């Protein structure tokens, strides 16, 4: 029927600078070449040799009917929009892909990546079997051998240096069950050195936003944008990074007359469809936002009522904003007054307006300032908690939201419980394990102090992925753990998303062992000069397993398995089982999770996290409810996401968290966060009372604002057993609930009774507070502007300098001022920024191994303004070196354009397989090299880490460009 | 009888290349043969617009006119197809086609191009519907299954429309109306917007004198 | 008739006159109004549209579509597709080329070739073959060396194969499909095109060889203009000529020039892997087609004259030798030259030419 593995027709395309001009697309293999140019004697043989089948009579082929075609519902594995997919499978082969017209998120639409997922069923360049690097050569080994050897090495490292010397780098491509399992696995191994892509992507968002009003996630949804009358993008190129989101934006634009404002250093494809475009200097987000607020405050456009009732600290903000006069804004950002005014007026005149940001805002050393400024902007305009408003943060990978929520993060346990003893105790109970035993798994030493109290590694934040190699290279005594990181596990995570390539390479060469568990080898396999000690274990993709996944709008979707794992790959959770068994803690890890044939039962894992994720309401989404939603996804309204009739009537698609209480409570999910127009039972919400009840004499609780049906017509703190008793509702709990709820609060009550009773009375379990515009625990309580570490504007440094160096931050010394104080602006005069391409995703190993995608982006390039190019003497498509101040250099093709301003250059992120001018394609294992290779942008990107989350500063640095 | 047409709504196309890979997905043509492509005018500048183009299934098809072996034929529903088995790979259809739709698997010396391949509107070719041979030669035949071309079905923003011409023009008419309606409500033509890089000065320049 | 005269009316006649005047003026006014008044709404409407147009927003799509249609200048867009010319959305030359080939090249060339053939046939029927004046003398003179003949036939045979295969590509659809059927013709056309494409580059060698072999004697001189004035002796006058007469010289230069254009345009067409655009290809085809048809048409004449049209001509290219009388009749100056240069070339002493009538 349909599926063809046309592997004999596709030839590897090594896109180095010497690739023949014929690399412009057309491949031919030897067979067809000979066939088509042979001059065989005799016309008949000539004819048949050259035109096969041409003169044969056309046979009427009977339509292939062996094996019925099954239609399987799943979700795209690429970005977090979560597009629905119908996969058609026949005889276990993925033969067709049909658009899911009635899926509420995408209505059948896909971008280039989503439209090509069926290629995963071909998997020509997949890692096919466990492989080990022996003496510079890749050797096939068995799973048994791989697990044994890796396990032995890890145990040896643990014995010699302690559990913190193994770094567990997890994945945003795990499904929820795998994410949760992975975090649990790292916990039972005994380390907090566990992290994933969110760190380098939206960590500053989560930190900034959660610390403003309680949760750090997208507040509304893509679909809800239909209701917006204004849409502002800052540092977000949705047209390339979230193309299907544009479907919703266009709907708002065309049917709601929504105005679109784009703020970006580049005139992106999104800007091309905007009404207003503001070109800012990279790294000056806070001045732009404060500049807009300057006009808003000046004209009194703020929503005074909303601020009075639901926001704390605006006066402090006003003081800071007053400094940002139009002249100052223009001086720092480059944007003239009339544009800032126009943008501010547009947002003020057209409410509700939504505010969208992505990496452009988050990936800075002051990322947490940016994200908080964005939130404050929406608070000031009163755009929060309303349909069409909100902060619609577009997340990246397909399950980065889920992986973040399950805290594959070095600073928290699942559900953002943190790392305190209380958090550990809560999870110990959920896992039904002895808390002391878990504590004993950790290194018992102490390397950090908090107010003279010795802290243990169990309770201190681990090293982040953005700095893992500093954990390897830094002097042992300067790291807040027993020893250096000695073993690195890249589990579904590429290395080219971290900066400072040369340092990373050194670290890779110093490691005892590097384990890469991925469907593809990734650049980690080839970047270093190691001759051994690298293990490649083939993981299955998300189409070869099943489970739940959380889209950016907090909806959980259930994926069904499309095909069996290909070649010798195994689903991640199976590998976790086998590895934990070798490491000796499989029994506690899977205590209440059934394992059949080495594969843990996914539904058991869902049920387990349903029992523990009270903080963010991952408790109501049972497997049964999620599967029902998947089965009837056509019954959900396109704008409200509410099911209108059908078996899911009244529920919101995917039961967006918080889905309070137990599954039996049947909470419908919370489609729009902080929306007080609905009762909590119907999906409404208040701002979380997370930061205390009072500060400096001012109440932090909501002032006269409350959700519909609320028993308390005012603010209230978060719920605990004490509060319930105080309110006289303790006896609303059942006996069983009382048993578990005693001495607990809404986060730790494993019966869910406290939540149930609170909601019964129309109250949000987490309280009803004001959002705070000042985060007094952050380095900058009021968000301020600080110049990037590498900046050309030395004149601004006096006023807007960066932080002081820190001796220990996430266990590592972290530099700020000592970097910024060095002047690189004359030697490296061009500002360098980075971003995305629609054809690829993340580190690119997966998408560059898909020929349908790879054909569309065959060369790594740098966008350079024509002005600069002429100054340098570079022509379009010529090779250039892009060199950065720390000594790294990459060789790429110049693309002359006006998209970037003069003085700014742009690198796309997803390439890999080259390193500083050297093509590494031959170093990949046979048959597992991507079709397209190129320099990784982050090889050249420089030092710079956010002051709260260690997010790297990949959006602004300096470079020079010279002809190659 | 329905007349099948493509239409790409330039106000919605974001050059996501979904149509391009959807076509590969449905028809599995080899590397180098791209039946559909997206072209962007004024790339990187205000007024940037993209258009997805493949065979436009012309009523008076130039390819059919110039073919020396007369392998083209137009179905009743307007879809222009050709017989690959009789194609001699001369390339004339490519010279004549305004849209560059014909694709050749090789760019060989001595004019060896191989058999011409082009967008079939997912309607296969002159062999048995949905047979293996049809898929090998022509790719999918979705029309025979009552479906429409996958490129348009999978367009991320519903920019690319394919199907009966009257249905498509109705859809587009509604969009034009919606976009033009902004003139009545806001006084600014919606379609005009992005052609300006810098917004017009708002009425009343903000200053400390306000 | 007696009028009732009211008080105040002085002259009954004057009243009537005045009334008539009033009536006349009213009537004229009425006519004027009926003519002018309807124009007022038009004027108003005109002024309104003027006002509208000055503040009207031009259709933004106009600029875009003009760009795409390349009304003002050629525009190359950006695309991720890597085929040559992928950045061009609409190639206007394609339709122009299609028009040229199908509406001009095919019909007119058929007429031209058919016409030339017809004229030659007519000429032959009327005039007949040109016999040797005075019959054969029996004496033979070497005209073309082995080398020259080889080069000529190499080029000629190659030319004919290429011409034939080219004509199959041009006319086959209309002439041969009815004869051979669609599939049968497809095989023929395919083989034919392949032969054309492989032998084509060889023709360049042939033309170059042809050029260097025959150029020496092909430069024009005064005698050639005289020969032309006498129409080459077609009208029974005697026209002097050297080794090659003007007609042959014209043919030589035509063949070389057209041959070269054919080869160059042919090479462009034959090697599409050099990255040339569709526009270049279609222009090459135009040049190729026109050159080919012209050359074929003129070659008809050359072949006619070399075979049926003139007695004693063919053997010059087959055996290399011509009869002395033939030489004297058609290339007398060359004949003299040969006589002067080498006595030994003649096999027999000269005999006076018999008188011609």
mmCIF file of N, CA and C in Angstrom, chain A residues 281-283 365 500 787-794 797 802 815-816 818-825 828 830-832 884-887 940-944 953 955-959:
data_model
loop_
_atom_site.group_PDB
_atom_site.id
_atom_site.type_symbol
_atom_site.label_atom_id
_atom_site.label_comp_id
_atom_site.label_asym_id
_atom_site.label_seq_id
_atom_site.Cartn_x
_atom_site.Cartn_y
_atom_site.Cartn_z
ATOM 1 N N UNK A 281 17.078 46.778 20.889
ATOM 2 C CA UNK A 281 18.430 46.236 21.009
ATOM 3 C C UNK A 281 18.329 44.991 21.899
ATOM 4 N N UNK A 282 18.979 43.897 21.513
ATOM 5 C CA UNK A 282 18.884 42.691 22.322
ATOM 6 C C UNK A 282 19.291 42.941 23.762
ATOM 7 N N UNK A 283 18.477 42.479 24.696
ATOM 8 C CA UNK A 283 18.804 42.596 26.114
ATOM 9 C C UNK A 283 18.210 43.823 26.781
ATOM 10 N N UNK A 365 20.834 37.096 31.303
ATOM 11 C CA UNK A 365 21.311 37.058 32.686
ATOM 12 C C UNK A 365 20.330 37.773 33.606
ATOM 13 N N UNK A 500 29.192 27.747 25.271
ATOM 14 C CA UNK A 500 30.623 27.563 25.547
ATOM 15 C C UNK A 500 31.106 26.193 25.099
ATOM 16 N N UNK A 787 22.609 45.774 31.886
ATOM 17 C CA UNK A 787 23.158 45.462 30.562
ATOM 18 C C UNK A 787 23.610 44.006 30.522
ATOM 19 N N UNK A 788 23.528 43.392 29.347
ATOM 20 C CA UNK A 788 24.025 42.009 29.225
ATOM 21 C C UNK A 788 25.506 41.952 29.559
ATOM 22 N N UNK A 789 25.995 40.774 29.875
ATOM 23 C CA UNK A 789 27.398 40.662 30.267
ATOM 24 C C UNK A 789 28.322 41.113 29.138
ATOM 25 N N UNK A 790 27.939 40.766 27.906
ATOM 26 C CA UNK A 790 28.727 41.218 26.759
ATOM 27 C C UNK A 790 27.913 42.285 26.054
ATOM 28 N N UNK A 791 28.296 43.525 26.232
ATOM 29 C CA UNK A 791 27.502 44.599 25.679
ATOM 30 C C UNK A 791 28.382 45.611 24.957
ATOM 31 N N UNK A 792 27.880 46.194 23.898
ATOM 32 C CA UNK A 792 28.664 47.231 23.219
ATOM 33 C C UNK A 792 28.481 48.606 23.846
ATOM 34 N N UNK A 793 27.537 48.705 24.766
ATOM 35 C CA UNK A 793 27.203 50.020 25.314
ATOM 36 C C UNK A 793 27.934 50.247 26.636
ATOM 37 N N UNK A 794 29.216 50.501 26.511
ATOM 38 C CA UNK A 794 29.991 50.732 27.732
ATOM 39 C C UNK A 794 29.497 51.989 28.439
ATOM 40 N N UNK A 797 27.060 51.364 31.312
ATOM 41 C CA UNK A 797 27.394 50.427 32.382
ATOM 42 C C UNK A 797 27.331 51.061 33.765
ATOM 43 N N UNK A 802 25.858 45.011 35.766
ATOM 44 C CA UNK A 802 25.310 43.716 36.161
ATOM 45 C C UNK A 802 25.602 43.441 37.626
ATOM 46 N N UNK A 815 30.045 34.013 37.603
ATOM 47 C CA UNK A 815 30.620 35.339 37.361
ATOM 48 C C UNK A 815 29.614 36.275 36.707
ATOM 49 N N UNK A 816 29.695 37.498 37.061
ATOM 50 C CA UNK A 816 28.892 38.538 36.409
ATOM 51 C C UNK A 816 29.769 39.739 36.105
ATOM 52 N N UNK A 818 32.820 40.495 36.741
ATOM 53 C CA UNK A 818 34.182 40.332 36.234
ATOM 54 C C UNK A 818 34.174 40.087 34.729
ATOM 55 N N UNK A 819 33.061 39.613 34.215
ATOM 56 C CA UNK A 819 32.967 39.447 32.757
ATOM 57 C C UNK A 819 32.600 40.771 32.120
ATOM 58 N N UNK A 820 31.609 41.444 32.708
ATOM 59 C CA UNK A 820 31.112 42.665 32.082
ATOM 60 C C UNK A 820 32.150 43.776 32.136
ATOM 61 N N UNK A 821 33.015 43.708 33.130
ATOM 62 C CA UNK A 821 33.987 44.789 33.265
ATOM 63 C C UNK A 821 35.024 44.789 32.158
ATOM 64 N N UNK A 822 35.160 43.687 31.457
ATOM 65 C CA UNK A 822 36.127 43.655 30.366
ATOM 66 C C UNK A 822 35.457 44.159 29.089
ATOM 67 N N UNK A 823 36.168 45.042 28.408
ATOM 68 C CA UNK A 823 35.587 45.703 27.242
ATOM 69 C C UNK A 823 35.961 44.957 25.963
ATOM 70 N N UNK A 824 34.989 44.307 25.381
ATOM 71 C CA UNK A 824 35.242 43.603 24.114
ATOM 72 C C UNK A 824 34.620 44.339 22.932
ATOM 73 N N UNK A 825 34.075 45.526 23.190
ATOM 74 C CA UNK A 825 33.214 46.120 22.165
ATOM 75 C C UNK A 825 33.952 46.557 20.913
ATOM 76 N N UNK A 828 35.003 43.091 19.130
ATOM 77 C CA UNK A 828 33.833 42.298 18.747
ATOM 78 C C UNK A 828 32.642 43.253 18.650
ATOM 79 N N UNK A 830 29.890 43.444 16.791
ATOM 80 C CA UNK A 830 28.529 43.108 16.364
ATOM 81 C C UNK A 830 27.810 42.350 17.471
ATOM 82 N N UNK A 831 26.556 42.742 17.734
ATOM 83 C CA UNK A 831 25.757 42.024 18.722
ATOM 84 C C UNK A 831 25.280 40.719 18.092
ATOM 85 N N UNK A 832 25.453 39.651 18.802
ATOM 86 C CA UNK A 832 25.058 38.348 18.263
ATOM 87 C C UNK A 832 23.862 37.813 19.030
ATOM 88 N N UNK A 884 33.679 34.791 18.857
ATOM 89 C CA UNK A 884 33.147 35.430 20.057
ATOM 90 C C UNK A 884 34.263 35.659 21.067
ATOM 91 N N UNK A 885 34.031 36.522 22.036
ATOM 92 C CA UNK A 885 35.111 36.970 22.922
ATOM 93 C C UNK A 885 35.791 35.880 23.737
ATOM 94 N N UNK A 886 35.148 34.733 23.953
ATOM 95 C CA UNK A 886 35.813 33.725 24.768
ATOM 96 C C UNK A 886 36.710 32.817 23.956
ATOM 97 N N UNK A 887 36.856 33.131 22.685
ATOM 98 C CA UNK A 887 37.817 32.394 21.875
ATOM 99 C C UNK A 887 37.220 31.361 20.949
ATOM 100 N N UNK A 940 29.641 28.845 19.974
ATOM 101 C CA UNK A 940 30.247 30.166 20.080
ATOM 102 C C UNK A 940 29.622 31.054 21.139
ATOM 103 N N UNK A 941 28.440 30.694 21.592
ATOM 104 C CA UNK A 941 27.772 31.560 22.569
ATOM 105 C C UNK A 941 28.526 31.546 23.889
ATOM 106 N N UNK A 942 28.375 32.618 24.653
ATOM 107 C CA UNK A 942 29.305 32.883 25.752
ATOM 108 C C UNK A 942 28.683 32.767 27.135
ATOM 109 N N UNK A 943 29.527 32.984 28.107
ATOM 110 C CA UNK A 943 29.174 32.900 29.527
ATOM 111 C C UNK A 943 28.150 33.975 29.872
ATOM 112 N N UNK A 944 27.240 33.617 30.765
ATOM 113 C CA UNK A 944 26.222 34.575 31.212
ATOM 114 C C UNK A 944 25.053 33.783 31.750
ATOM 115 N N UNK A 953 22.697 33.043 28.801
ATOM 116 C CA UNK A 953 22.378 34.280 28.067
ATOM 117 C C UNK A 953 22.652 34.074 26.577
ATOM 118 N N UNK A 955 20.768 35.009 24.117
ATOM 119 C CA UNK A 955 20.111 35.940 23.215
ATOM 120 C C UNK A 955 20.923 37.199 22.983
ATOM 121 N N UNK A 956 22.030 37.339 23.675
ATOM 122 C CA UNK A 956 22.819 38.530 23.426
ATOM 123 C C UNK A 956 24.261 38.322 23.853
ATOM 124 N N UNK A 957 25.133 38.490 22.916
ATOM 125 C CA UNK A 957 26.553 38.495 23.208
ATOM 126 C C UNK A 957 27.207 39.302 22.093
ATOM 127 N N UNK A 958 28.510 39.269 22.034
ATOM 128 C CA UNK A 958 29.204 40.046 21.006
ATOM 129 C C UNK A 958 29.970 39.116 20.093
ATOM 130 N N UNK A 959 30.188 39.569 18.882
ATOM 131 C CA UNK A 959 30.983 38.749 17.977
ATOM 132 C C UNK A 959 31.683 39.635 16.967
#
